[in-house]
Coordinates of C-alpha atoms and ligand atoms in Angstrom, one line a residue:
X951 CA 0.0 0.0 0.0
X952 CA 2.9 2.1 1.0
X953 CA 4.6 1.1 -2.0
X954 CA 2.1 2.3 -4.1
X955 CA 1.5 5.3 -3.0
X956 CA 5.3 6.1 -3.1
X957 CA 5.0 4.9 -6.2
X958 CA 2.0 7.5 -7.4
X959 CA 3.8 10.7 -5.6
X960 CA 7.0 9.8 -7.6
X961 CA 5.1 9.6 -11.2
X962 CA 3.3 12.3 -9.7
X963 CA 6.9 14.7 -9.3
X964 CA 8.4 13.0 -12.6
X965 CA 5.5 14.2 -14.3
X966 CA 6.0 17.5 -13.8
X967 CA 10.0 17.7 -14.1
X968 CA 10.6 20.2 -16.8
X969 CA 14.2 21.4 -17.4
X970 CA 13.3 24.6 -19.4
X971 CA 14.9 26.6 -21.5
X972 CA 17.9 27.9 -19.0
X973 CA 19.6 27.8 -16.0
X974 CA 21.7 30.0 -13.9
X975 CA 24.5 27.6 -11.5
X976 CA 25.4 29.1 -8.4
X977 CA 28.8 28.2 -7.0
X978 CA 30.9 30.0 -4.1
X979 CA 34.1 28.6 -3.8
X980 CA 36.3 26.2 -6.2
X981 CA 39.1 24.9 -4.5
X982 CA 41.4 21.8 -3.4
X983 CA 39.5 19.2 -1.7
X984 CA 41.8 19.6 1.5
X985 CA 41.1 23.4 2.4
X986 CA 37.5 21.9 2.4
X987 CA 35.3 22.9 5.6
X988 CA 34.6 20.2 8.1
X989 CA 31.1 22.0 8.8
X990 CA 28.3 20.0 5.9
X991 CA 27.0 23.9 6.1
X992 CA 29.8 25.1 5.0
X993 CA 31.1 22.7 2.7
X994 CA 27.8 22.8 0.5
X995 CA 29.6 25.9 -0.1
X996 CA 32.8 24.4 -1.9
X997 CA 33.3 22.6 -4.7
X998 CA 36.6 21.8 -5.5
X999 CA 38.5 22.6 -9.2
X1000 CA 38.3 19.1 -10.5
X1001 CA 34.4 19.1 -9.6
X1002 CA 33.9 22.3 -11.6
X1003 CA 36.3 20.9 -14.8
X1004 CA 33.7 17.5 -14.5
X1005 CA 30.6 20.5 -14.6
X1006 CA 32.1 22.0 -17.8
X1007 CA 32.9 18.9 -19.7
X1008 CA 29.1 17.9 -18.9
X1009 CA 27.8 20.8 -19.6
X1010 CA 30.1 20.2 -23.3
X1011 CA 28.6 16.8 -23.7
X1012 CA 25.1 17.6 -23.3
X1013 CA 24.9 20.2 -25.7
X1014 CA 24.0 22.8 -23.2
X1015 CA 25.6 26.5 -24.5
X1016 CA 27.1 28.6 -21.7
X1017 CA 26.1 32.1 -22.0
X1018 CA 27.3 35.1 -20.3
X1019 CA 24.4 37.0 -18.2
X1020 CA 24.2 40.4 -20.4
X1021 CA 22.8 37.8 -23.1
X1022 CA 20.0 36.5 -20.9
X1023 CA 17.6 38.4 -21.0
X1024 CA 17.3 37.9 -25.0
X1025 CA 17.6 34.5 -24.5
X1026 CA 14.6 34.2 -22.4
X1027 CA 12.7 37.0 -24.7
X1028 CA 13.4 34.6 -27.8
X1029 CA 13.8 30.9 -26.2
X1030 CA 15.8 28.9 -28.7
X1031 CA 17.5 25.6 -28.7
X1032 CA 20.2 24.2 -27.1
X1033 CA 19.2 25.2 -23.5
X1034 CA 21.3 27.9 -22.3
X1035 CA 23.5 28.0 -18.4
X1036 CA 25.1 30.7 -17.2
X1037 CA 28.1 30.3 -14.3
X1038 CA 28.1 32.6 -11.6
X1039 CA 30.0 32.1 -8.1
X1040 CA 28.5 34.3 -5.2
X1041 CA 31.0 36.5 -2.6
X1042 CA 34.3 37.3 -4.7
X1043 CA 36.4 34.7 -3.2
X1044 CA 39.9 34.7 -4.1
X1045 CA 39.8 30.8 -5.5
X1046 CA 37.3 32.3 -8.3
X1047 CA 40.3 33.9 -9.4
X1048 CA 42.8 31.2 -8.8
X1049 CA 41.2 27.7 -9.7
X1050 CA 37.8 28.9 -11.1
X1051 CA 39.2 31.4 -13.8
X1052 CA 41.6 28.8 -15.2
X1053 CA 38.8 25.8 -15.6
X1054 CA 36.5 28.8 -17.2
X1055 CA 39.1 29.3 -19.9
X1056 CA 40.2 25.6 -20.8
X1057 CA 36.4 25.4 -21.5
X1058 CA 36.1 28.9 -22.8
X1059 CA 33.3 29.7 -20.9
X1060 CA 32.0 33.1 -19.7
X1061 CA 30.9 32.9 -16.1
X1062 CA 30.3 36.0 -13.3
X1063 CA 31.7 36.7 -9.8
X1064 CA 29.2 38.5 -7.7
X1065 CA 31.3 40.5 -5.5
X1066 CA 30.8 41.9 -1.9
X1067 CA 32.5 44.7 -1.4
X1068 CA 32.9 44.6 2.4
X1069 CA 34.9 41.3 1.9
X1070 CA 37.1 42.3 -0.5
X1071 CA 38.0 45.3 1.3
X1072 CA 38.5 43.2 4.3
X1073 CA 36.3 45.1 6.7
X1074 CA 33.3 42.6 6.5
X1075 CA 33.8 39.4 8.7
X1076 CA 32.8 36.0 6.3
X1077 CA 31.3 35.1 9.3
X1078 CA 29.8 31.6 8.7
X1079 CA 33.8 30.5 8.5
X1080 CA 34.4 32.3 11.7
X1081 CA 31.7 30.6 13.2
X1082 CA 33.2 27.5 12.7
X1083 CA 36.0 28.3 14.1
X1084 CA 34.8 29.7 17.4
X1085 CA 32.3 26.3 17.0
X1086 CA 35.4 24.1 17.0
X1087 CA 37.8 25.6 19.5
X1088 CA 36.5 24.3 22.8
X1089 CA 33.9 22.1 24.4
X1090 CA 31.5 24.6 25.3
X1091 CA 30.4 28.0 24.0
X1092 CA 28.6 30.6 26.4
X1093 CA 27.5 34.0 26.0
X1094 CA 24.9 36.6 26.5
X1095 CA 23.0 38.7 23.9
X1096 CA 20.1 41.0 23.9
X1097 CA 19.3 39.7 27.5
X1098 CA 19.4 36.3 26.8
X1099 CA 22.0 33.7 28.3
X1100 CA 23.2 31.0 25.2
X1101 CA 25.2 28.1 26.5
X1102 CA 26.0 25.6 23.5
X1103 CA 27.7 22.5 24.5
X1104 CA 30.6 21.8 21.3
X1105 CA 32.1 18.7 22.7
X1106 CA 30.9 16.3 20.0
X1107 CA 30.4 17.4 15.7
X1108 CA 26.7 16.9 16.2
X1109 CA 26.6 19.8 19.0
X1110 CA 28.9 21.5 17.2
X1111 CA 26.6 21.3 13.8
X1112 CA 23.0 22.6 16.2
X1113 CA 24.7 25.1 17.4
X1114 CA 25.7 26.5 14.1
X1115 CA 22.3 26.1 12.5
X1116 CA 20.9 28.4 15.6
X1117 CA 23.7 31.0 16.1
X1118 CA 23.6 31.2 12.0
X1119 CA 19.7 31.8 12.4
X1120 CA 20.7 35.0 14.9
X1121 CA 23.5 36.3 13.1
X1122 CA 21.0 36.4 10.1
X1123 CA 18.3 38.1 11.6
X1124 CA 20.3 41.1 12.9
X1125 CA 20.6 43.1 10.6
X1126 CA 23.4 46.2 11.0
X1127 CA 23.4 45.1 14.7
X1128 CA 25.2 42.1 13.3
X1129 CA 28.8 43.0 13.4
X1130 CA 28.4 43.3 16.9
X1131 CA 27.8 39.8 18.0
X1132 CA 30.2 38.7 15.5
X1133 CA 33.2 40.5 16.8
X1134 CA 31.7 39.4 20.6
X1135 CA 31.9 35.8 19.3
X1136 CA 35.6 36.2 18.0
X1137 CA 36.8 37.5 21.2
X1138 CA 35.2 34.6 23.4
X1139 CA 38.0 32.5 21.5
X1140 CA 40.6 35.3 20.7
X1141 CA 40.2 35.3 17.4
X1142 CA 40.0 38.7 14.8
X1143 CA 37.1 38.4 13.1
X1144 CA 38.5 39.3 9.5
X1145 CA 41.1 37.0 9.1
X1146 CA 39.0 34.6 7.6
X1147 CA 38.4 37.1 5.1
X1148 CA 41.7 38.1 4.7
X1149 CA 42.1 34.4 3.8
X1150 CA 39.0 33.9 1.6
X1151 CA 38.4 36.9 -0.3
X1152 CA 39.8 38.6 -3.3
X1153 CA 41.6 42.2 -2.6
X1154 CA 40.7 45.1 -5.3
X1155 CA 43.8 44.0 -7.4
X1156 CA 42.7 40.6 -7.8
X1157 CA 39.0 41.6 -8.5
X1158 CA 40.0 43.9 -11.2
X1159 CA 42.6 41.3 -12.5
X1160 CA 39.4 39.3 -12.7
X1161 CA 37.2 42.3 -14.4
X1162 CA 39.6 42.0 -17.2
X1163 CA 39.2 38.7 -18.7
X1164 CA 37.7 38.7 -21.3
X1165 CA 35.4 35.6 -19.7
X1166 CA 34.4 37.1 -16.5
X1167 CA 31.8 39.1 -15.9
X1168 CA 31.9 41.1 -12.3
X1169 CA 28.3 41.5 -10.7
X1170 CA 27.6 43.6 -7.4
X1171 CA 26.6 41.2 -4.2
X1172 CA 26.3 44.6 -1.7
X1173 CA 28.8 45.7 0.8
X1174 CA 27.7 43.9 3.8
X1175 CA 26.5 40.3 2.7
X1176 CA 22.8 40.7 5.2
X1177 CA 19.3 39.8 4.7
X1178 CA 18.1 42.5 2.6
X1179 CA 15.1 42.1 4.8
X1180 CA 16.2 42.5 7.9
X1181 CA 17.4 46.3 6.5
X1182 CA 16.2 49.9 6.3
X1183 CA 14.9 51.3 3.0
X1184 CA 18.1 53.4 3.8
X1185 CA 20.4 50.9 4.8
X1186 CA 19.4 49.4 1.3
X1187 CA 19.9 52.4 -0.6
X1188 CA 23.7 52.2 1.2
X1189 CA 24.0 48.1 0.7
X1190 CA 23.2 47.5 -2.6
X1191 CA 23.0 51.2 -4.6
X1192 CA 25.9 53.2 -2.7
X1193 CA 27.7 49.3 -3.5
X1194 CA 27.2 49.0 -6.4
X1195 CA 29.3 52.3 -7.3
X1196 CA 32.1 51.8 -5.3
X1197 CA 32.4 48.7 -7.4
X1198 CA 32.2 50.4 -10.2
X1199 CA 34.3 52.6 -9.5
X1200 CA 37.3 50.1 -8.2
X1201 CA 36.9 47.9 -11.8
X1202 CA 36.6 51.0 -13.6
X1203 CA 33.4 49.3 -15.5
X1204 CA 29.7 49.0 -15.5
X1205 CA 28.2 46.4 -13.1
X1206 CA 24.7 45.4 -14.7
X1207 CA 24.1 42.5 -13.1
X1208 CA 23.1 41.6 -8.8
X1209 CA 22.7 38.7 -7.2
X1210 CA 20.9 38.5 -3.5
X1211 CA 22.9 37.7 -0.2
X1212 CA 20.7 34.8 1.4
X1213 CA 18.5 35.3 -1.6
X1214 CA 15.6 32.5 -0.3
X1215 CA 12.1 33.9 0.8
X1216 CA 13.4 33.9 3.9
X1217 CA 15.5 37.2 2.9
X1218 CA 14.1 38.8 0.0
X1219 CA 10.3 39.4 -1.2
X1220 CA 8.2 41.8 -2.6
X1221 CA 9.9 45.0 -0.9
X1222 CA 13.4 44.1 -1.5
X1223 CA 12.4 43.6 -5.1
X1224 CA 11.1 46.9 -5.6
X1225 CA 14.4 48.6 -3.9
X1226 CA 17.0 46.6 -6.0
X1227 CA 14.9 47.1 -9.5
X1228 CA 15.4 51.1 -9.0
X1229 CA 19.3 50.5 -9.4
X1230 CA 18.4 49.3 -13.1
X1231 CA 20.0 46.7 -13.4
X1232 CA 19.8 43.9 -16.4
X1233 CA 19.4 40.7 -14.0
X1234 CA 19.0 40.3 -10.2
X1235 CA 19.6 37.0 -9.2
X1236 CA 18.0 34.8 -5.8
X1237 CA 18.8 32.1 -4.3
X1238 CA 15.4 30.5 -5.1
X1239 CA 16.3 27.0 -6.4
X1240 CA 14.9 26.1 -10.1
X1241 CA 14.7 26.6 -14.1
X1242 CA 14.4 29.7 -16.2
X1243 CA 11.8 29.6 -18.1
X1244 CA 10.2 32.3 -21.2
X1245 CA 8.1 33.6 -18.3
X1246 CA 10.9 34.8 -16.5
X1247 CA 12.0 37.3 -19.1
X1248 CA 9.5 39.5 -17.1
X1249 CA 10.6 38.8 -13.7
X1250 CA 14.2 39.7 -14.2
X1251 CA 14.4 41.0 -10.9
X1252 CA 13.6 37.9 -9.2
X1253 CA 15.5 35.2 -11.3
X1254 CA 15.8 31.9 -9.5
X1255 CA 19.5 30.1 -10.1
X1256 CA 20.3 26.2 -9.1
X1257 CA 22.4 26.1 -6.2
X1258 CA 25.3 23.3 -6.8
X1259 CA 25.6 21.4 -3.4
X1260 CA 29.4 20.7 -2.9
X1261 CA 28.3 17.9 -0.2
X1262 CA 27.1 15.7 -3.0
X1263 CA 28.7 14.4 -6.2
X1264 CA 29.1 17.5 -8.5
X1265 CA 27.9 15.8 -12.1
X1266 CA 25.5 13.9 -10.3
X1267 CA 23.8 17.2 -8.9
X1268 CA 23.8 19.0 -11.8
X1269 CA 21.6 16.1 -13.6
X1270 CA 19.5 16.2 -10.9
X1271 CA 19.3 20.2 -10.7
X1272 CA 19.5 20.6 -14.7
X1273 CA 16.7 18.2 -15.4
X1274 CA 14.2 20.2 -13.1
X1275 CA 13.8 17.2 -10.6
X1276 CA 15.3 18.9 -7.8
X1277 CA 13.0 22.1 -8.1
X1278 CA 9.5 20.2 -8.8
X1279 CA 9.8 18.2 -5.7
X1280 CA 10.9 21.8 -3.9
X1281 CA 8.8 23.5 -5.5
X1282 CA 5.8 20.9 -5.8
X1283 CA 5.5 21.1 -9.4
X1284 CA 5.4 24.8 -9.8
X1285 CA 7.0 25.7 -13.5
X1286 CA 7.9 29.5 -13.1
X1287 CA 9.3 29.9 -9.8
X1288 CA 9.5 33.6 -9.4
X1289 CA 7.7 34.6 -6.1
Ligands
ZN1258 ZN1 26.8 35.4 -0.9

């Protein structure tokens, strides 16, 4: 009986699997498998170079044509065959330049690098690799915020993994109160909060070095890295508009394209929309998991990409990502994801 019904919700999903006419990967970071994170949260967030050469050469052998993002808007306005992808990797970490840029050019394909300023500068913490940090340097973790007492045991990686998931959850919801508890966290262990930055991100050398291939494109990714949500109309204005010139004005080019910190509906809606579409730009890109399809071409502020998982097998993800699977059992069969 069980059987069968499994059976029926399966055909049910399969039915309703449509790959569309394009897809937009999301990647962060591209490098050796031994720098990899211990923490699963983190490591979704890392792929390593041979993964992304195995994502290229499938991406070769299905036919599928990487396209740069200033072209996707007319590919959406006039779907065509083969199905289109475009690369882009989120943050402006300095392995984009390193091991990302030189699998992008053995395949010769245009990708973006959505760049937060605050990292690259070094004066914003990349706090989810600090956290794992503090999260790993002792058996317990105690403090006190906004009146309330926290007291994490971290003796085993189980602990270790709640308390990430909850602290993450805070840090998230602070908005510009953020920094605070970050920098309180580093100094329970003694730690600076930036190095991790230092060691992750990209300076304004190496971002520019980046801006001029001929491959890369460079899109804005604000100064701060928060939940738009979780921000002033002003603190917006600041974040993503005030951003987006400084980057301009550091790789001496247009930026046309943005892509969403924590770009789920847990972050951005409605509101956010309507502040980030003032700035103009040609695509603005969430974290919303699923296919592009011609509908999209009017929701270009809003266009969902397909996250690539570096906890799982990277070909293997990308069929099941690529082929719409993924998205219709997410999504529960929905075709344009958009909202
Ligand atoms: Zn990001």
């Amino acid at each position: 009986m069980l059987k069968a019904t499994a059976i029926r919700a399966a055909s049910a999903v399969t039915r309703r699997v449509r790959p569309g006419v394009g897809c937009v990967l999301m990647l962060h970071r591209v490098i050796p498998d031994a720098e990899r994170s211990l923490f699963p949260q983190n490591r979704a967030l890392e792929i390593t170079p041979e993964d992304l050469r195995a994502m290229l050469a499938w991406v070769r052998e299905r036919g599928i044509e990487p396209s740069a993002l200033d072209a996707l808007p007319a590919r959406l306005a006039e779907p065509h065959e083969p199905k289109f992808v475009c690369f882009t990797l989120d943050d402006g970490c300095r392995d984009s330049l390193h091991h990302a840029l030189p699998a992008f050019r053995e395949y010769d394909t245009p990708f973006s690098v959505n760049v937060t300023n605050g990292f690259v500068g070094g004066t914003v913490s990349v706090w989810w690799y600090l956290l794992e940090e503090v999260l790993t340097a002792g058996w317990r973790l105690r403090f006190s915020w906004d009146g309330r007492d926290y007291d994490f045991l971290t003796d085993t990686l189980a602990a270790r993994l709640r308390a990430y998931d909850e602290i993450a959850t805070l840090l998230r919801g602070l908005g510009s109160r953020r920094d605070e508890l970050i920098a309180h966290l580093a100094g329970l262990t003694e730690r600076d909060p930036l190095a991790c930055t230092r060691r992750t991100s990209m300076t304004w050398d190496e971002v520019r070095q980046l801006a001029a291939d001929p491959l890369a494109t460079i899109g804005a990714h604000t100064h701060g890295h928060h939940s738009l949500n979780q921000l002033t109309d002003a603190e917006i204005e600041v974040e993503v508009h005030a951003a987006r010139r400084e980057l301009e004005a550091q790789i001496r080019r247009p930026v046309r394209h943005f892509a969403y910190p924590f770009g789920g509906r847990n972050a951005v809606n409605e509101r956010e929309f309507e502040l980030v579409r003032r700035g103009g730009f040609t695509t603005m890109l969430t974290t919303r998991n699923a296919n592009l399809f011609p509908e999209h071409a009017g929701l270009l502020d809003r266009l969902p990409r397909l996250g690539v998982s570096g906890n799982y097998p990277a070909v293997e993800t990308l069929n099941l990502i690529e082929s719409g699977f993924a998205s219709a059992v997410q999504w529960r069969g929905q075709r344009v994801v958009g909202e």
